[in-house]
Amino acid sequence: MTARTMFDKVWTAHEVVPETPETPAVLYVDLHLTHEVTSPQAFAALRERGLPVRRPDRTLATMDHSTPTSSEQVFGKLPIRVDAAAKQVQLLERNAAEFGVELFGMRDSRRGIVHVISPELGATQPGMTIVCGDSHTSTHGAFGALAFGIGSTEVGHVFATQCLLQRKPKTFAVNVEGQLAAGVTAKDLILAIIGKIGVSGGTGHVLEYRGAAIRALSMEERMTICNMSIEAGARAGMIAPDETTFAYLKGRPRAPQGAAWDAALAHWRTLPSDPDARFDASVDIDATTLEPMITYGTNPGMVVAVNGAIPVRAHDPVNQKALDYMGFHGGEPMLGKPINVVFIGSCTNGRLEDLEAAARILTGRKVANGVHLLIVPGSQQVKREAEAAGLADIFKAAGADWRESGCSMCLGMNGDTVAAGQYAVSTSNRNFEGRQGVGARTLLASPYTAAASAVAGRIADPREMLRPLAASAGGAS
Ligand code: SF4
């Protein structure tokens, strides 16, 4: 039998009707995640046609994109300040009730960013097809799922049919060998990958991250990697499930239990790409050579080592436009540039390990005068765990602003924004013009680099500030 890639195995198992030169494939969807921003139009389309949600048992809704992060607004002491957000929240409550969709509402202890809560619950599993009306659905590929973002119209199609029309992507092996050095994280690795292959390098492909450096990553780190696949233009990113994956999933509320777990495990072990499987494209990365990375421009591919300099690109109008927006010049070093805001959170870096990383820098230190450090956990569960582990106390003692969960300053829909002209070091995934607020200037980096920069008040190299985290504050090494 022909050797197959993991992508091919998952795709074929979900193909209801194969594609032809004239028509896309009909692909079955195992899990449909939804939220308050891209669902209203889709529910309205169902209502117009008198259709039900075909598989409410395979649909899960949460509130994250536009929800407030202030406790008073979340728990009802104050009204939601942003009118559009208040309307979206109410609409999703009404739609979920009318169509029988399970919803983690504003005060639900399981609420959080859609790509954080589904893995946390064990709802994300190897071999699944998973879709959501959000580009960073690729996060779930960390479990060996085929997961990708869809538009509002497609959200309606999946509600109505539990299927999706799709052209089959090509495959792209990203081989990462060697070990990451201390202070160099999964975020730095994915930024380096995007820097190498470019923001269009993965277009039309599903990336499979492979090699010793990938196998050594925790599930949280693998999610950070897969999350940003879309920023390389890829349809999705995947990592082969292994013992790390199974240990993460075992015992989670929505993971299979008992005999069903054993059966699932037997299936999941068949998913990794066959040894001789052929990929349509590939790139090799040496993890040992990587440094902490930071972006300097207006897409995630405009990235350099934090101790490096902005490249000089004469006669490149796109690069020049980005530098003009950022107020930077080619040849300038990144270290020491003053900053105004630091955001630690998002579905890229809002999990417990990310907060532990920030705490390793912030323990016993203060945020620099004039810098606003906003730390937003990826879910209410992450918030509870961070508080129980003493991380929130470290953050508050440092002078950080500790909030309820949500997307927050990743896209600024809830009013958590960066002012025009200000510089924000952000652990999120997009540094497009205006992403964090009109005129805001975003520098993407790891939680280490973000926290170190908050302390310095300038872009800083985190390796000079790393400390072990005390056992009472999470026990991370
Ligand atoms: S944190 Fe940002 S990227 Fe992630 S789901 Fe929310 S808005 Fe999308």
Short mmCIF file of C-alpha atoms and ligand atoms in Angstrom, two decimals:
data_model
loop_
_atom_site.label_atom_id
_atom_site.label_comp_id
_atom_site.label_asym_id
_atom_site.label_seq_id
_atom_site.Cartn_x
_atom_site.Cartn_y
_atom_site.Cartn_z
CA MET A 1 0.00 0.00 0.00
CA THR A 2 1.23 3.53 -0.76
CA ALA A 3 2.79 5.31 2.19
CA ARG A 4 0.50 8.11 3.36
CA THR A 5 0.92 11.34 5.28
CA MET A 6 -1.05 11.99 8.46
CA PHE A 7 -2.99 14.68 6.61
CA ASP A 8 -3.94 12.21 3.89
CA LYS A 9 -5.17 9.66 6.42
CA VAL A 10 -7.39 12.18 8.21
CA TRP A 11 -8.65 13.73 4.98
CA THR A 12 -9.56 10.40 3.37
CA ALA A 13 -11.39 9.20 6.50
CA HIS A 14 -13.64 12.28 6.34
CA GLU A 15 -14.23 12.48 2.60
CA VAL A 16 -17.95 12.04 1.99
CA VAL A 17 -17.55 12.78 -1.74
CA PRO A 18 -14.04 13.08 -3.28
CA GLU A 19 -13.15 16.19 -5.26
CA THR A 20 -13.19 16.20 -9.07
CA PRO A 21 -11.57 18.72 -11.42
CA GLU A 22 -14.91 20.55 -11.45
CA THR A 23 -16.07 20.18 -7.85
CA PRO A 24 -14.51 20.37 -4.40
CA ALA A 25 -14.70 17.46 -2.00
CA VAL A 26 -17.48 17.18 0.57
CA LEU A 27 -15.70 16.81 3.90
CA TYR A 28 -17.35 15.62 7.12
CA VAL A 29 -16.71 17.76 10.21
CA ASP A 30 -16.29 16.06 13.60
CA LEU A 31 -16.30 19.18 15.76
CA HIS A 32 -17.62 22.66 15.03
CA LEU A 33 -16.48 25.37 17.45
CA THR A 34 -18.30 28.68 17.35
CA HIS A 35 -18.32 32.06 19.06
CA GLU A 36 -20.23 35.35 19.19
CA VAL A 37 -18.56 37.16 16.28
CA THR A 38 -18.78 34.87 13.24
CA SER A 39 -22.00 33.02 14.13
CA PRO A 40 -24.88 35.60 13.99
CA GLN A 41 -25.07 35.65 10.18
CA ALA A 42 -24.92 31.84 10.05
CA PHE A 43 -27.74 31.37 12.56
CA ALA A 44 -29.78 33.97 10.65
CA ALA A 45 -29.28 31.94 7.45
CA LEU A 46 -30.61 28.81 9.19
CA ARG A 47 -33.63 30.72 10.47
CA GLU A 48 -34.42 32.11 7.01
CA ARG A 49 -34.45 28.61 5.54
CA GLY A 50 -36.21 26.95 8.45
CA LEU A 51 -33.26 24.62 9.06
CA PRO A 52 -32.06 23.18 12.39
CA VAL A 53 -28.39 22.76 13.43
CA ARG A 54 -27.81 19.27 12.04
CA ARG A 55 -25.46 18.02 14.78
CA PRO A 56 -25.79 20.13 17.94
CA ASP A 57 -23.94 17.32 19.74
CA ARG A 58 -20.89 18.11 17.54
CA THR A 59 -21.16 21.87 18.04
CA LEU A 60 -19.77 23.88 20.93
CA ALA A 61 -20.15 27.64 21.47
CA THR A 62 -18.22 30.00 23.72
CA MET A 63 -17.81 33.75 24.12
CA ASP A 64 -14.34 35.16 23.69
CA HIS A 65 -13.66 37.62 20.86
CA SER A 66 -15.56 40.66 22.08
CA THR A 67 -16.14 39.83 25.74
CA PRO A 68 -14.91 42.21 28.43
CA THR A 69 -11.98 41.20 30.61
CA SER A 70 -12.94 43.33 33.61
CA SER A 71 -14.49 41.22 36.39
CA GLU A 72 -17.24 43.80 37.00
CA GLN A 73 -18.47 43.57 33.42
CA VAL A 74 -18.11 39.79 33.17
CA PHE A 75 -19.98 39.08 36.40
CA GLY A 76 -22.70 41.66 35.86
CA LYS A 77 -21.93 44.39 38.41
CA LEU A 78 -21.48 46.74 35.47
CA PRO A 79 -23.00 46.53 31.99
CA ILE A 80 -20.75 45.50 29.06
CA ARG A 81 -19.17 48.79 28.03
CA VAL A 82 -18.87 48.14 24.26
CA ASP A 83 -22.38 48.16 22.78
CA ALA A 84 -21.55 45.93 19.80
CA ALA A 85 -20.03 43.36 22.16
CA ALA A 86 -23.08 43.40 24.45
CA LYS A 87 -25.32 42.76 21.44
CA GLN A 88 -23.16 39.88 20.17
CA VAL A 89 -23.21 38.25 23.60
CA GLN A 90 -27.00 38.51 23.86
CA LEU A 91 -27.47 37.25 20.32
CA LEU A 92 -25.35 34.17 20.88
CA GLU A 93 -27.26 33.38 24.09
CA ARG A 94 -30.53 33.58 22.15
CA ASN A 95 -29.26 31.64 19.12
CA ALA A 96 -27.70 28.85 21.19
CA ALA A 97 -30.94 28.41 23.17
CA GLU A 98 -33.10 28.44 20.03
CA PHE A 99 -30.94 25.97 18.08
CA GLY A 100 -30.03 23.70 21.01
CA VAL A 101 -26.28 24.39 20.87
CA GLU A 102 -24.22 23.98 24.03
CA LEU A 103 -22.89 27.39 25.09
CA PHE A 104 -20.32 28.39 27.69
CA GLY A 105 -21.87 31.75 28.56
CA MET A 106 -20.28 34.79 30.16
CA ARG A 107 -20.24 33.42 33.71
CA ASP A 108 -19.59 29.76 32.89
CA SER A 109 -16.46 28.45 34.62
CA ARG A 110 -15.53 26.62 31.38
CA ARG A 111 -15.62 29.78 29.21
CA GLY A 112 -12.51 31.05 27.45
CA ILE A 113 -10.87 31.45 24.05
CA VAL A 114 -12.32 28.85 21.74
CA HIS A 115 -8.88 27.37 20.90
CA VAL A 116 -7.92 27.13 24.55
CA ILE A 117 -11.07 25.56 25.98
CA SER A 118 -11.59 22.76 23.49
CA PRO A 119 -8.17 21.13 24.15
CA GLU A 120 -8.61 21.83 27.87
CA LEU A 121 -11.86 19.85 27.86
CA GLY A 122 -10.41 17.01 25.81
CA ALA A 123 -12.93 17.79 23.04
CA THR A 124 -10.04 18.26 20.58
CA GLN A 125 -8.73 14.79 19.69
CA PRO A 126 -6.32 13.21 17.19
CA GLY A 127 -7.68 12.32 13.77
CA MET A 128 -10.65 14.69 13.98
CA THR A 129 -11.70 17.32 11.50
CA ILE A 130 -12.34 20.56 13.41
CA VAL A 131 -13.55 23.90 12.06
CA CYS A 132 -14.36 27.29 13.54
CA GLY A 133 -15.07 30.76 12.22
CA ASP A 134 -11.60 31.91 13.30
CA SER A 135 -8.31 31.69 11.39
CA HIS A 136 -6.36 30.28 14.31
CA THR A 137 -8.37 27.06 14.42
CA SER A 138 -5.12 25.56 13.16
CA THR A 139 -4.16 25.41 16.88
CA HIS A 140 -5.97 22.06 17.23
CA GLY A 141 -3.61 20.48 14.68
CA ALA A 142 -1.20 20.11 17.62
CA PHE A 143 -3.19 16.94 18.45
CA GLY A 144 -2.98 15.43 14.97
CA ALA A 145 -6.40 16.85 14.04
CA LEU A 146 -7.09 18.50 10.67
CA ALA A 147 -8.32 21.87 11.89
CA PHE A 148 -8.87 25.08 9.98
CA GLY A 149 -10.72 28.37 10.03
CA ILE A 150 -13.83 29.00 7.93
CA GLY A 151 -15.85 32.09 6.97
CA SER A 152 -19.30 33.05 8.25
CA THR A 153 -21.07 31.57 5.21
CA GLU A 154 -19.27 28.27 5.75
CA VAL A 155 -20.22 28.37 9.44
CA GLY A 156 -23.82 28.30 8.17
CA HIS A 157 -23.06 25.35 5.85
CA VAL A 158 -21.56 23.36 8.71
CA PHE A 159 -24.48 24.21 11.01
CA ALA A 160 -26.90 22.95 8.35
CA THR A 161 -25.05 19.89 7.02
CA GLN A 162 -22.07 19.09 9.32
CA CYS A 163 -20.07 19.07 6.07
CA LEU A 164 -17.91 21.50 4.15
CA LEU A 165 -16.92 21.90 0.49
CA GLN A 166 -13.12 21.87 0.30
CA ARG A 167 -10.35 21.58 -2.26
CA LYS A 168 -7.71 19.13 -1.07
CA PRO A 169 -4.56 21.01 0.07
CA LYS A 170 -1.01 19.83 -0.63
CA THR A 171 1.39 18.70 2.09
CA PHE A 172 4.48 20.48 3.43
CA ALA A 173 6.96 18.91 5.88
CA VAL A 174 8.60 21.35 8.30
CA ASN A 175 11.52 19.34 9.72
CA VAL A 176 12.95 20.81 12.92
CA GLU A 177 15.96 19.00 14.36
CA GLY A 178 18.17 19.84 17.34
CA GLN A 179 17.13 21.38 20.64
CA LEU A 180 15.92 24.86 21.48
CA ALA A 181 18.33 26.75 23.76
CA ALA A 182 17.27 28.10 27.17
CA GLY A 183 15.08 31.18 26.79
CA VAL A 184 14.14 30.23 23.21
CA THR A 185 10.52 29.09 23.04
CA ALA A 186 7.97 27.56 20.70
CA LYS A 187 6.85 31.09 19.83
CA ASP A 188 10.38 31.95 18.72
CA LEU A 189 10.49 28.76 16.67
CA ILE A 190 7.26 29.44 14.80
CA LEU A 191 8.26 33.08 14.19
CA ALA A 192 11.59 31.82 12.81
CA ILE A 193 9.77 29.30 10.57
CA ILE A 194 7.48 32.04 9.21
CA GLY A 195 10.50 34.31 8.75
CA LYS A 196 12.17 31.57 6.71
CA ILE A 197 9.32 30.39 4.48
CA GLY A 198 7.47 33.74 4.36
CA VAL A 199 3.86 34.68 4.98
CA SER A 200 2.83 33.01 1.72
CA GLY A 201 5.24 30.08 1.97
CA GLY A 202 2.58 27.63 3.11
CA THR A 203 -0.21 28.78 0.78
CA GLY A 204 -2.33 25.86 -0.44
CA HIS A 205 -0.60 23.44 1.93
CA VAL A 206 -1.09 21.74 5.27
CA LEU A 207 2.14 21.96 7.26
CA GLU A 208 3.28 18.93 9.21
CA TYR A 209 5.80 19.92 11.91
CA ARG A 210 8.22 17.02 12.41
CA GLY A 211 11.59 16.20 13.90
CA ALA A 212 13.25 15.89 17.31
CA ALA A 213 12.65 19.52 18.32
CA ILE A 214 8.91 19.16 17.72
CA ARG A 215 8.67 15.81 19.55
CA ALA A 216 10.34 17.42 22.57
CA LEU A 217 7.65 20.10 22.88
CA SER A 218 4.81 20.02 25.43
CA MET A 219 1.22 20.12 24.14
CA GLU A 220 0.99 23.81 25.06
CA GLU A 221 4.09 24.54 22.98
CA ARG A 222 2.78 22.44 20.08
CA MET A 223 -0.44 24.48 20.17
CA THR A 224 1.61 27.70 19.91
CA ILE A 225 3.35 26.29 16.83
CA CYS A 226 0.22 25.06 15.03
CA ASN A 227 -1.70 28.21 15.99
CA MET A 228 0.46 30.38 13.74
CA SER A 229 0.45 28.05 10.70
CA ILE A 230 -2.09 30.37 9.13
CA GLU A 231 0.44 33.22 9.40
CA ALA A 232 2.65 31.28 6.98
CA GLY A 233 -0.33 31.18 4.61
CA ALA A 234 -1.02 27.49 5.30
CA ARG A 235 -4.49 25.99 5.43
CA ALA A 236 -3.59 24.13 8.63
CA GLY A 237 -0.71 22.76 10.68
CA MET A 238 -0.43 19.30 12.21
CA ILE A 239 1.81 17.44 14.64
CA ALA A 240 1.74 13.65 14.97
CA PRO A 241 0.04 12.45 18.15
CA ASP A 242 2.39 10.63 20.53
CA GLU A 243 2.72 9.75 24.22
CA THR A 244 2.83 13.49 25.10
CA THR A 245 -0.53 13.94 23.35
CA PHE A 246 -2.10 10.91 25.01
CA ALA A 247 -0.88 11.90 28.49
CA TYR A 248 -2.36 15.39 28.00
CA LEU A 249 -5.75 14.02 26.93
CA LYS A 250 -6.16 11.16 29.41
CA GLY A 251 -8.82 11.88 31.99
CA ARG A 252 -10.01 15.17 30.48
CA PRO A 253 -13.80 15.53 30.75
CA ARG A 254 -14.58 15.04 27.04
CA ALA A 255 -11.82 12.60 26.16
CA PRO A 256 -12.92 8.98 25.67
CA GLN A 257 -13.05 6.96 28.88
CA GLY A 258 -12.57 3.24 29.74
CA ALA A 259 -12.84 0.86 26.79
CA ALA A 260 -13.53 3.79 24.46
CA TRP A 261 -10.16 5.28 25.49
CA ASP A 262 -8.36 2.04 24.59
CA ALA A 263 -10.09 1.90 21.21
CA ALA A 264 -9.34 5.57 20.53
CA LEU A 265 -5.70 5.11 21.50
CA ALA A 266 -5.34 2.16 19.09
CA HIS A 267 -6.72 4.35 16.29
CA TRP A 268 -4.67 7.42 17.21
CA ARG A 269 -1.46 5.37 17.04
CA THR A 270 -2.15 4.67 13.34
CA LEU A 271 -2.34 8.37 12.43
CA PRO A 272 1.32 9.52 12.13
CA SER A 273 2.68 9.77 8.59
CA ASP A 274 4.12 6.50 7.28
CA PRO A 275 7.95 6.46 7.26
CA ASP A 276 8.17 6.69 3.46
CA ALA A 277 5.33 9.15 3.00
CA ARG A 278 6.10 11.83 0.43
CA PHE A 279 5.35 15.52 0.97
CA ASP A 280 4.78 18.05 -1.80
CA ALA A 281 7.25 20.49 -0.20
CA SER A 282 9.64 20.59 2.74
CA VAL A 283 11.98 22.85 4.70
CA ASP A 284 14.68 22.00 7.26
CA ILE A 285 15.25 24.10 10.38
CA ASP A 286 18.10 23.72 12.89
CA ALA A 287 16.58 24.54 16.29
CA THR A 288 19.98 24.90 17.94
CA THR A 289 20.74 28.07 15.96
CA LEU A 290 17.60 29.97 17.01
CA GLU A 291 17.42 33.03 19.26
CA PRO A 292 14.44 34.78 20.87
CA MET A 293 12.60 36.47 18.00
CA ILE A 294 10.62 39.69 17.62
CA THR A 295 8.76 41.23 14.70
CA TYR A 296 9.64 44.69 13.44
CA GLY A 297 7.05 45.14 10.65
CA THR A 298 3.39 44.63 9.88
CA ASN A 299 3.25 40.93 9.14
CA PRO A 300 4.63 38.03 11.20
CA GLY A 301 7.25 37.24 8.53
CA MET A 302 8.99 40.56 9.22
CA VAL A 303 10.92 39.12 12.11
CA VAL A 304 14.49 39.15 13.48
CA ALA A 305 16.36 37.86 16.50
CA VAL A 306 15.71 40.16 19.45
CA ASN A 307 19.42 41.01 19.57
CA GLY A 308 19.51 41.59 15.81
CA ALA A 309 18.87 44.62 13.60
CA ILE A 310 16.06 45.55 11.23
CA PRO A 311 17.06 44.39 7.75
CA VAL A 312 17.96 47.02 5.20
CA ARG A 313 15.88 46.42 2.08
CA ALA A 314 16.47 49.14 -0.46
CA HIS A 315 13.85 49.49 -3.21
CA ASP A 316 11.27 47.36 -1.36
CA PRO A 317 8.14 49.54 -1.12
CA VAL A 318 6.20 46.97 0.97
CA ASN A 319 8.99 46.83 3.54
CA GLN A 320 9.33 50.62 3.53
CA LYS A 321 5.57 51.09 4.09
CA ALA A 322 5.74 48.72 7.07
CA LEU A 323 8.76 50.54 8.55
CA ASP A 324 7.03 53.91 8.07
CA TYR A 325 3.97 52.61 9.92
CA MET A 326 6.15 51.25 12.72
CA GLY A 327 8.35 54.38 12.87
CA PHE A 328 11.48 52.25 12.36
CA HIS A 329 14.46 52.39 9.98
CA GLY A 330 16.46 49.63 8.35
CA GLY A 331 19.70 48.85 10.20
CA GLU A 332 18.42 49.88 13.66
CA PRO A 333 18.92 47.37 16.51
CA MET A 334 15.72 46.07 18.13
CA LEU A 335 17.13 45.93 21.66
CA GLY A 336 16.48 49.06 23.67
CA LYS A 337 13.58 50.44 21.62
CA PRO A 338 11.10 52.03 24.06
CA ILE A 339 7.64 50.48 24.42
CA ASN A 340 4.32 51.52 25.96
CA VAL A 341 2.20 48.40 26.33
CA VAL A 342 2.80 44.67 26.84
CA PHE A 343 0.05 42.12 26.22
CA ILE A 344 0.47 38.55 27.46
CA GLY A 345 -2.42 36.34 26.39
CA SER A 346 -4.33 35.09 23.30
CA CYS A 347 -4.83 31.61 21.85
CA THR A 348 -1.14 31.65 20.88
CA ASN A 349 0.32 32.25 24.35
CA GLY A 350 -2.50 32.44 26.91
CA ARG A 351 -2.13 28.99 28.49
CA LEU A 352 -0.76 28.15 31.93
CA GLU A 353 2.78 27.40 30.69
CA ASP A 354 2.88 30.82 29.04
CA LEU A 355 1.90 32.50 32.29
CA GLU A 356 4.51 30.45 34.16
CA ALA A 357 7.10 31.72 31.66
CA ALA A 358 6.04 35.31 32.30
CA ALA A 359 6.21 34.70 36.05
CA ARG A 360 9.80 33.46 35.74
CA ILE A 361 10.75 36.93 34.55
CA LEU A 362 8.37 38.97 36.70
CA THR A 363 9.10 37.32 40.07
CA GLY A 364 10.49 39.99 42.39
CA ARG A 365 10.59 42.61 39.64
CA LYS A 366 8.43 45.63 38.75
CA VAL A 367 6.93 46.71 35.47
CA ALA A 368 8.73 49.83 34.25
CA ASN A 369 7.12 53.20 34.91
CA GLY A 370 4.77 54.23 32.13
CA VAL A 371 4.35 50.70 30.74
CA HIS A 372 0.93 48.99 30.90
CA LEU A 373 1.31 45.21 31.26
CA LEU A 374 -1.99 43.46 30.55
CA ILE A 375 -2.10 39.73 31.35
CA VAL A 376 -5.20 37.93 30.13
CA PRO A 377 -5.56 34.17 30.71
CA GLY A 378 -6.78 32.08 27.78
CA SER A 379 -9.66 30.60 29.77
CA GLN A 380 -11.32 30.78 33.15
CA GLN A 381 -9.66 27.44 33.95
CA VAL A 382 -6.23 28.91 33.18
CA LYS A 383 -7.17 31.87 35.40
CA ARG A 384 -8.11 29.61 38.31
CA GLU A 385 -4.95 27.52 37.90
CA ALA A 386 -2.73 30.61 37.70
CA GLU A 387 -4.32 32.03 40.83
CA ALA A 388 -4.00 28.72 42.71
CA ALA A 389 -0.32 28.48 41.72
CA GLY A 390 0.44 32.00 42.97
CA LEU A 391 1.20 33.37 39.49
CA ALA A 392 -1.49 36.05 39.70
CA ASP A 393 0.08 37.31 42.94
CA ILE A 394 3.46 37.58 41.20
CA PHE A 395 1.86 39.53 38.35
CA LYS A 396 -0.03 41.89 40.65
CA ALA A 397 3.05 42.48 42.82
CA ALA A 398 4.94 43.40 39.65
CA GLY A 399 2.27 45.96 38.79
CA ALA A 400 0.55 44.03 36.00
CA ASP A 401 -3.14 44.27 35.17
CA TRP A 402 -4.62 40.76 35.75
CA ARG A 403 -7.93 40.10 33.98
CA GLU A 404 -10.72 37.65 33.17
CA SER A 405 -10.20 35.43 30.10
CA GLY A 406 -10.85 36.36 26.48
CA CYS A 407 -9.23 37.41 23.20
CA SER A 408 -8.79 40.94 24.56
CA MET A 409 -5.91 42.89 23.02
CA CYS A 410 -5.21 40.22 20.39
CA LEU A 411 -7.74 42.06 18.25
CA GLY A 412 -9.14 44.77 20.52
CA MET A 413 -12.85 44.17 19.84
CA ASN A 414 -13.74 44.42 23.53
CA GLY A 415 -12.21 47.83 24.09
CA ASP A 416 -8.78 46.53 25.27
CA THR A 417 -6.76 48.46 22.70
CA VAL A 418 -3.40 50.10 22.15
CA ALA A 419 -3.48 53.85 21.43
CA ALA A 420 -2.40 55.21 18.04
CA GLY A 421 1.36 55.47 17.73
CA GLN A 422 2.08 53.39 20.84
CA TYR A 423 4.33 50.34 20.76
CA ALA A 424 2.96 47.06 22.14
CA VAL A 425 5.01 43.91 22.65
CA SER A 426 2.37 41.23 22.27
CA THR A 427 2.32 37.44 22.61
CA SER A 428 -0.55 37.25 20.10
CA ASN A 429 -0.26 36.22 16.47
CA ARG A 430 -0.94 39.20 14.20
CA ASN A 431 0.89 42.51 13.87
CA PHE A 432 -1.14 43.90 10.96
CA GLU A 433 -1.74 47.65 10.79
CA GLY A 434 -4.45 48.53 13.30
CA ARG A 435 -4.83 44.99 14.65
CA GLN A 436 -4.59 46.10 18.30
CA GLY A 437 -6.17 49.51 17.75
CA VAL A 438 -6.14 52.25 15.12
CA GLY A 439 -2.51 53.27 14.55
CA ALA A 440 -1.21 50.76 17.14
CA ARG A 441 2.27 49.34 16.52
CA THR A 442 2.55 45.66 17.43
CA LEU A 443 5.74 43.67 18.04
CA LEU A 444 5.08 39.93 18.28
CA ALA A 445 7.24 37.96 20.71
CA SER A 446 7.26 35.17 23.30
CA PRO A 447 5.95 35.52 26.87
CA TYR A 448 9.60 35.64 28.05
CA THR A 449 10.49 38.53 25.74
CA ALA A 450 7.20 40.31 26.46
CA ALA A 451 7.68 40.11 30.24
CA ALA A 452 11.35 41.11 30.05
CA SER A 453 10.45 44.12 27.90
CA ALA A 454 7.71 45.12 30.38
CA VAL A 455 10.32 45.18 33.16
CA ALA A 456 12.90 47.06 31.10
CA GLY A 457 10.40 49.48 29.51
CA ARG A 458 12.26 48.71 26.29
CA ILE A 459 12.72 45.72 24.03
CA ALA A 460 14.87 43.38 26.08
CA ASP A 461 16.59 40.02 25.72
CA PRO A 462 14.81 37.70 28.20
CA ARG A 463 17.82 35.41 28.62
CA GLU A 464 19.39 37.96 30.92
CA MET A 465 16.40 37.91 33.27
CA LEU A 466 15.35 34.23 33.48
CA ARG A 467 14.86 32.88 36.97
CA PRO A 468 13.60 29.55 38.25
CA LEU A 469 9.94 29.71 39.29
CA ALA A 470 9.46 28.98 43.01
CA ALA A 471 7.65 25.69 43.71
CA SER A 472 4.78 27.56 45.38
CA ALA A 473 4.32 29.52 42.17
CA GLY A 474 3.65 26.74 39.73
CA GLY A 475 6.79 24.63 39.91
CA ALA A 476 7.85 25.15 36.30
CA SER A 477 11.50 24.60 35.65
S1 SF4 B 1 -7.05 35.20 20.67
FE1 SF4 B 1 -6.94 36.30 18.73
S2 SF4 B 1 -6.45 34.78 17.18
FE2 SF4 B 1 -7.09 33.70 19.02
S3 SF4 B 1 -9.26 33.26 18.71
FE3 SF4 B 1 -9.11 35.23 19.79
S4 SF4 B 1 -9.05 36.79 18.21
FE4 SF4 B 1 -8.67 34.82 17.20
#
